[in-house]
Amino acid sequence: MYEEMDKTYVLHTYPRNYVNFKEGRNATLFDEKGRDYIDFTSGIGVVSVGHGNARLANVIYEQAKNLIHTSNLFLIEPQAKLAKRISELSGMDVGVFFANSGAEANEGAIKLARKYGQKHFKNKRYKVLTLEHSFHGRTITTVKATGQSSFHKNDFAPYPDGFSFHDQIKNLLSAIDDETVAVMIELVQGEGGVQPLDKKAVKELASTLKEKGLLLIVDEVQTGVYR
Ligand SMILES: Cc1ncc(COP(=O)(O)O)c(C=O)c1O
């Protein structure tokens, strides 16, 4: 019944498996027939504290029954507290940008890189280089940043300029030209098949970019928050 409802009313952008999960406890899921599953998918790698986490549920409940949304136009006390905590835990001198999704986080990083290119280079560098088999999101820009041609369907054309992908870090480095402002990588490629990058090559990439005054964007959407 719900499968039919889904097929009739949901706009389908994903192939879907019709298992109907009704309950979750930590890493175990139960479908409508009570069958249990170990959740290795973990919401595509994002359910860091498991299902039915009482502490998380209570915090969400306490907030939702009070202030639900006031917008970025006003001070948001819990946001300031969380930003301070994340910044301190990171051990770096960083400001925190809160986004609704991985794609939005990457869009934000690309915008920051372009702004940096506008500000610091006379010729206003804007190009962002990425790696083959990467995945950076499903918005028009992040889909173009994604290093898989199968994602660049004509259905969504034209795409923004300034993105190219390369099969290995060595070739990424040689593709840097006088319009390049940043390189964006996943340290462990997720959609690319759980492929860790070579640590030494990443370190070399980071120091070369630093020498040139260019930016390294690390997409930690899959690997962040200690996952
Ligand atoms: C490495 C990486 N970046 C970005 C994204 C996009 O995240 P979201 O689906 O939250 O927009 C994903 C999603 O799987 C991802 O794996």
PDB file of C-alpha atoms and ligand atoms in Angstrom:
ATOM      1  CA  MET A   1       0.000   0.000   0.000  1.00  0.00           C
ATOM      2  CA  TYR A   2       2.731   2.485   0.967  1.00  0.00           C
ATOM      3  CA  GLU A   3       4.851   1.379  -1.973  1.00  0.00           C
ATOM      4  CA  GLU A   4       2.010   2.359  -4.330  1.00  0.00           C
ATOM      5  CA  MET A   5       1.520   5.639  -2.441  1.00  0.00           C
ATOM      6  CA  ASP A   6       5.236   6.370  -2.738  1.00  0.00           C
ATOM      7  CA  LYS A   7       5.264   5.567  -6.451  1.00  0.00           C
ATOM      8  CA  THR A   8       2.229   7.775  -7.056  1.00  0.00           C
ATOM      9  CA  TYR A   9       3.041  10.826  -4.961  1.00  0.00           C
ATOM     10  CA  VAL A  10       6.805  11.038  -4.416  1.00  0.00           C
ATOM     11  CA  LEU A  11       8.851  12.659  -7.181  1.00  0.00           C
ATOM     12  CA  HIS A  12      11.432   9.977  -7.847  1.00  0.00           C
ATOM     13  CA  THR A  13      15.035  11.064  -8.239  1.00  0.00           C
ATOM     14  CA  TYR A  14      16.574   7.886  -6.735  1.00  0.00           C
ATOM     15  CA  PRO A  15      16.171   4.182  -7.465  1.00  0.00           C
ATOM     16  CA  ARG A  16      14.525   2.881  -4.299  1.00  0.00           C
ATOM     17  CA  ASN A  17      14.460  -0.418  -2.411  1.00  0.00           C
ATOM     18  CA  TYR A  18      10.995  -1.004  -0.970  1.00  0.00           C
ATOM     19  CA  VAL A  19      11.927  -2.147   2.533  1.00  0.00           C
ATOM     20  CA  ASN A  20       9.777  -0.245   5.025  1.00  0.00           C
ATOM     21  CA  PHE A  21      11.806   0.363   8.184  1.00  0.00           C
ATOM     22  CA  LYS A  22       9.552   1.069  11.131  1.00  0.00           C
ATOM     23  CA  GLU A  23      11.933   1.132  14.053  1.00  0.00           C
ATOM     24  CA  GLY A  24      15.593   1.603  14.874  1.00  0.00           C
ATOM     25  CA  ARG A  25      17.663   0.851  17.982  1.00  0.00           C
ATOM     26  CA  ASN A  26      21.322   1.837  17.806  1.00  0.00           C
ATOM     27  CA  ALA A  27      22.652  -0.013  14.731  1.00  0.00           C
ATOM     28  CA  THR A  28      19.648  -2.352  14.353  1.00  0.00           C
ATOM     29  CA  LEU A  29      16.662  -1.636  12.107  1.00  0.00           C
ATOM     30  CA  PHE A  30      13.302  -3.449  12.082  1.00  0.00           C
ATOM     31  CA  ASP A  31      10.994  -3.572   9.068  1.00  0.00           C
ATOM     32  CA  GLU A  32       7.188  -3.739   9.119  1.00  0.00           C
ATOM     33  CA  LYS A  33       7.287  -7.537   9.451  1.00  0.00           C
ATOM     34  CA  GLY A  34       9.566  -7.247  12.496  1.00  0.00           C
ATOM     35  CA  ARG A  35      12.605  -8.539  10.587  1.00  0.00           C
ATOM     36  CA  ASP A  36      15.847  -7.109  11.941  1.00  0.00           C
ATOM     37  CA  TYR A  37      18.766  -5.700   9.937  1.00  0.00           C
ATOM     38  CA  ILE A  38      22.202  -4.390  10.887  1.00  0.00           C
ATOM     39  CA  ASP A  39      22.371  -0.850   9.528  1.00  0.00           C
ATOM     40  CA  PHE A  40      25.687  -0.854   7.713  1.00  0.00           C
ATOM     41  CA  THR A  41      24.379   1.907   5.415  1.00  0.00           C
ATOM     42  CA  SER A  42      23.893   4.257   8.350  1.00  0.00           C
ATOM     43  CA  GLY A  43      21.854   6.799   6.344  1.00  0.00           C
ATOM     44  CA  ILE A  44      24.722   6.836   3.810  1.00  0.00           C
ATOM     45  CA  GLY A  45      27.320   7.247   6.502  1.00  0.00           C
ATOM     46  CA  VAL A  46      25.770   9.981   8.607  1.00  0.00           C
ATOM     47  CA  VAL A  47      23.925   8.353  11.531  1.00  0.00           C
ATOM     48  CA  SER A  48      26.916   8.735  13.827  1.00  0.00           C
ATOM     49  CA  VAL A  49      25.066   8.125  17.114  1.00  0.00           C
ATOM     50  CA  GLY A  50      22.726   5.399  15.875  1.00  0.00           C
ATOM     51  CA  HIS A  51      18.927   5.182  15.831  1.00  0.00           C
ATOM     52  CA  GLY A  52      16.676   5.965  18.791  1.00  0.00           C
ATOM     53  CA  ASN A  53      19.414   7.807  20.673  1.00  0.00           C
ATOM     54  CA  ALA A  54      17.591   9.112  23.761  1.00  0.00           C
ATOM     55  CA  ARG A  55      20.002  11.958  24.485  1.00  0.00           C
ATOM     56  CA  LEU A  56      19.801  13.299  20.932  1.00  0.00           C
ATOM     57  CA  ALA A  57      16.005  12.861  20.802  1.00  0.00           C
ATOM     58  CA  ASN A  58      15.562  14.779  24.068  1.00  0.00           C
ATOM     59  CA  VAL A  59      17.733  17.683  22.948  1.00  0.00           C
ATOM     60  CA  ILE A  60      15.772  17.962  19.672  1.00  0.00           C
ATOM     61  CA  TYR A  61      12.477  17.724  21.590  1.00  0.00           C
ATOM     62  CA  GLU A  62      13.463  20.363  24.161  1.00  0.00           C
ATOM     63  CA  GLN A  63      14.479  22.785  21.411  1.00  0.00           C
ATOM     64  CA  ALA A  64      11.473  22.078  19.156  1.00  0.00           C
ATOM     65  CA  LYS A  65       8.907  22.613  21.902  1.00  0.00           C
ATOM     66  CA  ASN A  66      10.411  26.027  22.612  1.00  0.00           C
ATOM     67  CA  LEU A  67      11.942  28.026  19.721  1.00  0.00           C
ATOM     68  CA  ILE A  68      11.628  26.241  16.381  1.00  0.00           C
ATOM     69  CA  HIS A  69      13.267  28.820  14.075  1.00  0.00           C
ATOM     70  CA  THR A  70      14.211  32.463  14.405  1.00  0.00           C
ATOM     71  CA  SER A  71      16.495  32.820  11.325  1.00  0.00           C
ATOM     72  CA  ASN A  72      20.015  34.083  10.758  1.00  0.00           C
ATOM     73  CA  LEU A  73      18.791  37.642  11.286  1.00  0.00           C
ATOM     74  CA  PHE A  74      19.080  37.228  15.060  1.00  0.00           C
ATOM     75  CA  LEU A  75      21.484  35.855  17.624  1.00  0.00           C
ATOM     76  CA  ILE A  76      21.175  32.068  17.929  1.00  0.00           C
ATOM     77  CA  GLU A  77      22.679  31.161  21.308  1.00  0.00           C
ATOM     78  CA  PRO A  78      22.966  27.363  20.773  1.00  0.00           C
ATOM     79  CA  GLN A  79      24.593  28.011  17.380  1.00  0.00           C
ATOM     80  CA  ALA A  80      27.253  30.250  18.943  1.00  0.00           C
ATOM     81  CA  LYS A  81      27.924  27.611  21.637  1.00  0.00           C
ATOM     82  CA  LEU A  82      28.200  24.797  19.089  1.00  0.00           C
ATOM     83  CA  ALA A  83      30.466  26.867  16.810  1.00  0.00           C
ATOM     84  CA  LYS A  84      32.794  27.572  19.754  1.00  0.00           C
ATOM     85  CA  ARG A  85      32.907  23.868  20.650  1.00  0.00           C
ATOM     86  CA  ILE A  86      33.549  22.715  17.062  1.00  0.00           C
ATOM     87  CA  SER A  87      36.196  25.384  16.575  1.00  0.00           C
ATOM     88  CA  GLU A  88      38.004  24.413  19.802  1.00  0.00           C
ATOM     89  CA  LEU A  89      37.770  20.671  19.082  1.00  0.00           C
ATOM     90  CA  SER A  90      39.167  21.174  15.575  1.00  0.00           C
ATOM     91  CA  GLY A  91      42.329  22.667  17.070  1.00  0.00           C
ATOM     92  CA  MET A  92      42.329  25.247  14.277  1.00  0.00           C
ATOM     93  CA  ASP A  93      41.541  28.920  14.111  1.00  0.00           C
ATOM     94  CA  VAL A  94      38.282  28.492  12.191  1.00  0.00           C
ATOM     95  CA  GLY A  95      34.853  30.027  11.861  1.00  0.00           C
ATOM     96  CA  VAL A  96      31.999  27.541  11.489  1.00  0.00           C
ATOM     97  CA  PHE A  97      29.498  27.742   8.612  1.00  0.00           C
ATOM     98  CA  PHE A  98      26.263  25.866   9.304  1.00  0.00           C
ATOM     99  CA  ALA A  99      24.661  24.279   6.239  1.00  0.00           C
ATOM    100  CA  ASN A 100      21.612  22.106   5.558  1.00  0.00           C
ATOM    101  CA  SER A 101      23.433  19.476   3.535  1.00  0.00           C
ATOM    102  CA  GLY A 102      26.774  18.338   2.225  1.00  0.00           C
ATOM    103  CA  ALA A 103      26.067  19.948  -1.140  1.00  0.00           C
ATOM    104  CA  GLU A 104      25.370  23.285   0.535  1.00  0.00           C
ATOM    105  CA  ALA A 105      28.560  22.998   2.605  1.00  0.00           C
ATOM    106  CA  ASN A 106      30.556  22.411  -0.585  1.00  0.00           C
ATOM    107  CA  GLU A 107      28.777  25.243  -2.405  1.00  0.00           C
ATOM    108  CA  GLY A 108      29.767  27.457   0.527  1.00  0.00           C
ATOM    109  CA  ALA A 109      33.391  26.318   0.273  1.00  0.00           C
ATOM    110  CA  ILE A 110      33.436  26.955  -3.495  1.00  0.00           C
ATOM    111  CA  LYS A 111      31.947  30.429  -2.975  1.00  0.00           C
ATOM    112  CA  LEU A 112      34.575  31.157  -0.332  1.00  0.00           C
ATOM    113  CA  ALA A 113      37.327  30.000  -2.717  1.00  0.00           C
ATOM    114  CA  ARG A 114      35.997  32.187  -5.537  1.00  0.00           C
ATOM    115  CA  LYS A 115      35.778  35.179  -3.232  1.00  0.00           C
ATOM    116  CA  TYR A 116      39.371  34.517  -2.192  1.00  0.00           C
ATOM    117  CA  GLY A 117      40.334  34.368  -5.899  1.00  0.00           C
ATOM    118  CA  GLN A 118      38.596  37.687  -6.565  1.00  0.00           C
ATOM    119  CA  LYS A 119      40.258  39.359  -3.625  1.00  0.00           C
ATOM    120  CA  HIS A 120      43.805  38.036  -3.807  1.00  0.00           C
ATOM    121  CA  PHE A 121      44.598  37.703  -7.511  1.00  0.00           C
ATOM    122  CA  LYS A 122      44.604  40.452 -10.124  1.00  0.00           C
ATOM    123  CA  ASN A 123      43.278  38.023 -12.746  1.00  0.00           C
ATOM    124  CA  LYS A 124      40.551  36.839 -10.341  1.00  0.00           C
ATOM    125  CA  ARG A 125      41.340  33.129 -10.194  1.00  0.00           C
ATOM    126  CA  TYR A 126      38.194  30.965 -10.050  1.00  0.00           C
ATOM    127  CA  LYS A 127      38.913  27.402 -11.186  1.00  0.00           C
ATOM    128  CA  VAL A 128      38.451  24.482  -8.787  1.00  0.00           C
ATOM    129  CA  LEU A 129      40.101  21.146  -9.587  1.00  0.00           C
ATOM    130  CA  THR A 130      38.752  17.837  -8.285  1.00  0.00           C
ATOM    131  CA  LEU A 131      39.557  14.121  -8.537  1.00  0.00           C
ATOM    132  CA  GLU A 132      38.048  11.432 -10.724  1.00  0.00           C
ATOM    133  CA  HIS A 133      35.526   9.198  -8.858  1.00  0.00           C
ATOM    134  CA  SER A 134      34.831  11.976  -6.351  1.00  0.00           C
ATOM    135  CA  PHE A 135      31.351  12.995  -5.238  1.00  0.00           C
ATOM    136  CA  HIS A 136      30.590  16.490  -3.994  1.00  0.00           C
ATOM    137  CA  GLY A 137      26.801  16.872  -4.168  1.00  0.00           C
ATOM    138  CA  ARG A 138      23.733  17.198  -6.370  1.00  0.00           C
ATOM    139  CA  THR A 139      23.300  20.945  -6.869  1.00  0.00           C
ATOM    140  CA  ILE A 140      24.239  22.232 -10.337  1.00  0.00           C
ATOM    141  CA  THR A 141      27.638  23.449  -9.132  1.00  0.00           C
ATOM    142  CA  THR A 142      28.581  20.527  -6.893  1.00  0.00           C
ATOM    143  CA  VAL A 143      27.427  18.026  -9.506  1.00  0.00           C
ATOM    144  CA  LYS A 144      29.831  19.732 -11.926  1.00  0.00           C
ATOM    145  CA  ALA A 145      32.574  19.578  -9.275  1.00  0.00           C
ATOM    146  CA  THR A 146      31.892  15.830  -8.954  1.00  0.00           C
ATOM    147  CA  GLY A 147      34.513  13.885 -10.897  1.00  0.00           C
ATOM    148  CA  GLN A 148      32.173  11.453 -12.648  1.00  0.00           C
ATOM    149  CA  SER A 149      31.008  12.206 -16.201  1.00  0.00           C
ATOM    150  CA  SER A 150      27.865  10.111 -15.679  1.00  0.00           C
ATOM    151  CA  PHE A 151      26.635  12.861 -13.321  1.00  0.00           C
ATOM    152  CA  HIS A 152      27.039  15.599 -15.949  1.00  0.00           C
ATOM    153  CA  LYS A 153      23.924  14.801 -17.932  1.00  0.00           C
ATOM    154  CA  ASN A 154      22.780  17.201 -20.637  1.00  0.00           C
ATOM    155  CA  ASP A 155      19.399  17.342 -18.870  1.00  0.00           C
ATOM    156  CA  PHE A 156      20.880  19.857 -16.434  1.00  0.00           C
ATOM    157  CA  ALA A 157      23.111  21.846 -18.829  1.00  0.00           C
ATOM    158  CA  PRO A 158      24.594  24.401 -19.015  1.00  0.00           C
ATOM    159  CA  TYR A 159      26.838  23.952 -15.983  1.00  0.00           C
ATOM    160  CA  PRO A 160      28.970  26.653 -14.345  1.00  0.00           C
ATOM    161  CA  ASP A 161      32.485  27.103 -15.737  1.00  0.00           C
ATOM    162  CA  GLY A 162      35.694  26.485 -13.891  1.00  0.00           C
ATOM    163  CA  PHE A 163      35.631  22.800 -12.917  1.00  0.00           C
ATOM    164  CA  SER A 164      37.749  19.918 -14.170  1.00  0.00           C
ATOM    165  CA  PHE A 165      38.597  16.536 -12.692  1.00  0.00           C
ATOM    166  CA  HIS A 166      41.814  14.531 -12.843  1.00  0.00           C
ATOM    167  CA  ASP A 167      42.660  10.872 -12.321  1.00  0.00           C
ATOM    168  CA  GLN A 168      45.372  11.279  -9.676  1.00  0.00           C
ATOM    169  CA  ILE A 169      46.943  13.897  -7.449  1.00  0.00           C
ATOM    170  CA  LYS A 170      50.065  14.096  -9.632  1.00  0.00           C
ATOM    171  CA  ASN A 171      47.919  15.117 -12.613  1.00  0.00           C
ATOM    172  CA  LEU A 172      45.859  17.467 -10.482  1.00  0.00           C
ATOM    173  CA  LEU A 173      49.057  19.294  -9.633  1.00  0.00           C
ATOM    174  CA  SER A 174      50.130  19.611 -13.240  1.00  0.00           C
ATOM    175  CA  ALA A 175      46.651  20.884 -14.198  1.00  0.00           C
ATOM    176  CA  ILE A 176      47.008  23.943 -11.947  1.00  0.00           C
ATOM    177  CA  ASP A 177      47.078  27.004 -14.199  1.00  0.00           C
ATOM    178  CA  ASP A 178      47.048  30.753 -13.566  1.00  0.00           C
ATOM    179  CA  GLU A 179      43.248  30.703 -13.180  1.00  0.00           C
ATOM    180  CA  THR A 180      43.166  27.919 -10.562  1.00  0.00           C
ATOM    181  CA  VAL A 181      42.182  29.012  -7.074  1.00  0.00           C
ATOM    182  CA  ALA A 182      41.519  25.723  -5.236  1.00  0.00           C
ATOM    183  CA  VAL A 183      41.633  21.951  -5.214  1.00  0.00           C
ATOM    184  CA  MET A 184      38.783  19.996  -3.632  1.00  0.00           C
ATOM    185  CA  ILE A 185      39.257  16.400  -2.443  1.00  0.00           C
ATOM    186  CA  GLU A 186      37.737  13.739  -0.192  1.00  0.00           C
ATOM    187  CA  LEU A 187      40.441  12.124   1.962  1.00  0.00           C
ATOM    188  CA  VAL A 188      38.562   8.832   1.630  1.00  0.00           C
ATOM    189  CA  GLN A 189      36.390   8.831  -1.482  1.00  0.00           C
ATOM    190  CA  GLY A 190      32.949   7.594  -0.444  1.00  0.00           C
ATOM    191  CA  GLU A 191      30.823   7.128  -3.575  1.00  0.00           C
ATOM    192  CA  GLY A 192      34.040   6.302  -5.427  1.00  0.00           C
ATOM    193  CA  GLY A 193      34.142   2.991  -3.521  1.00  0.00           C
ATOM    194  CA  VAL A 194      35.705   3.802  -0.129  1.00  0.00           C
ATOM    195  CA  GLN A 195      39.084   4.741  -1.595  1.00  0.00           C
ATOM    196  CA  PRO A 196      41.556   6.335   0.823  1.00  0.00           C
ATOM    197  CA  LEU A 197      43.935   8.792  -0.837  1.00  0.00           C
ATOM    198  CA  ASP A 198      47.662   8.321  -0.429  1.00  0.00           C
ATOM    199  CA  LYS A 199      48.697  10.289   2.683  1.00  0.00           C
ATOM    200  CA  LYS A 200      52.066  11.349   1.296  1.00  0.00           C
ATOM    201  CA  ALA A 201      50.535  12.593  -1.959  1.00  0.00           C
ATOM    202  CA  VAL A 202      47.903  14.592  -0.023  1.00  0.00           C
ATOM    203  CA  LYS A 203      50.618  16.193   2.125  1.00  0.00           C
ATOM    204  CA  GLU A 204      52.587  17.134  -0.991  1.00  0.00           C
ATOM    205  CA  LEU A 205      49.442  18.572  -2.553  1.00  0.00           C
ATOM    206  CA  ALA A 206      48.720  20.611   0.588  1.00  0.00           C
ATOM    207  CA  SER A 207      52.215  22.058   0.780  1.00  0.00           C
ATOM    208  CA  THR A 208      52.371  22.870  -2.954  1.00  0.00           C
ATOM    209  CA  LEU A 209      49.047  24.704  -2.729  1.00  0.00           C
ATOM    210  CA  LYS A 210      50.220  26.583   0.348  1.00  0.00           C
ATOM    211  CA  GLU A 211      53.403  27.680  -1.426  1.00  0.00           C
ATOM    212  CA  LYS A 212      51.332  28.997  -4.327  1.00  0.00           C
ATOM    213  CA  GLY A 213      48.833  30.745  -2.041  1.00  0.00           C
ATOM    214  CA  LEU A 214      46.009  28.499  -3.315  1.00  0.00           C
ATOM    215  CA  LEU A 215      43.312  26.753  -1.281  1.00  0.00           C
ATOM    216  CA  LEU A 216      42.731  23.112  -0.381  1.00  0.00           C
ATOM    217  CA  ILE A 217      39.074  22.245   0.235  1.00  0.00           C
ATOM    218  CA  VAL A 218      38.619  18.958   2.098  1.00  0.00           C
ATOM    219  CA  ASP A 219      35.136  17.517   1.621  1.00  0.00           C
ATOM    220  CA  GLU A 220      34.551  15.624   4.882  1.00  0.00           C
ATOM    221  CA  VAL A 221      30.831  15.050   4.353  1.00  0.00           C
ATOM    222  CA  GLN A 222      31.381  11.282   4.607  1.00  0.00           C
ATOM    223  CA  THR A 223      34.453  11.191   6.809  1.00  0.00           C
ATOM    224  CA  GLY A 224      33.812  14.059   9.248  1.00  0.00           C
ATOM    225  CA  VAL A 225      32.592  13.941  12.861  1.00  0.00           C
ATOM    226  CA  TYR A 226      34.839  10.934  13.607  1.00  0.00           C
ATOM    227  CA  ARG A 227      32.981   8.616  11.226  1.00  0.00           C
TER     228      ARG A 227
HETATM  229  C1  LIG B   1      31.784  13.251  -0.066  1.00  0.00           C
HETATM  230  C2  LIG B   1      30.396  13.802  -0.187  1.00  0.00           C
HETATM  231  N1  LIG B   1      30.247  15.121  -0.395  1.00  0.00           N
HETATM  232  C3  LIG B   1      29.014  15.673  -0.506  1.00  0.00           C
HETATM  233  C4  LIG B   1      27.868  14.903  -0.412  1.00  0.00           C
HETATM  234  C5  LIG B   1      26.524  15.551  -0.550  1.00  0.00           C
HETATM  235  O1  LIG B   1      25.887  15.567   0.678  1.00  0.00           O
HETATM  236  P1  LIG B   1      24.306  15.822   0.767  1.00  0.00           P
HETATM  237  O2  LIG B   1      23.649  14.609   0.204  1.00  0.00           O
HETATM  238  O3  LIG B   1      24.056  16.007   2.234  1.00  0.00           O
HETATM  239  O4  LIG B   1      24.020  17.061  -0.022  1.00  0.00           O
HETATM  240  C6  LIG B   1      27.981  13.520  -0.188  1.00  0.00           C
HETATM  241  C7  LIG B   1      26.775  12.674  -0.082  1.00  0.00           C
HETATM  242  O5  LIG B   1      26.803  11.472  -0.079  1.00  0.00           O
HETATM  243  C8  LIG B   1      29.278  12.955  -0.086  1.00  0.00           C
HETATM  244  O6  LIG B   1      29.448  11.641   0.080  1.00  0.00           O
END
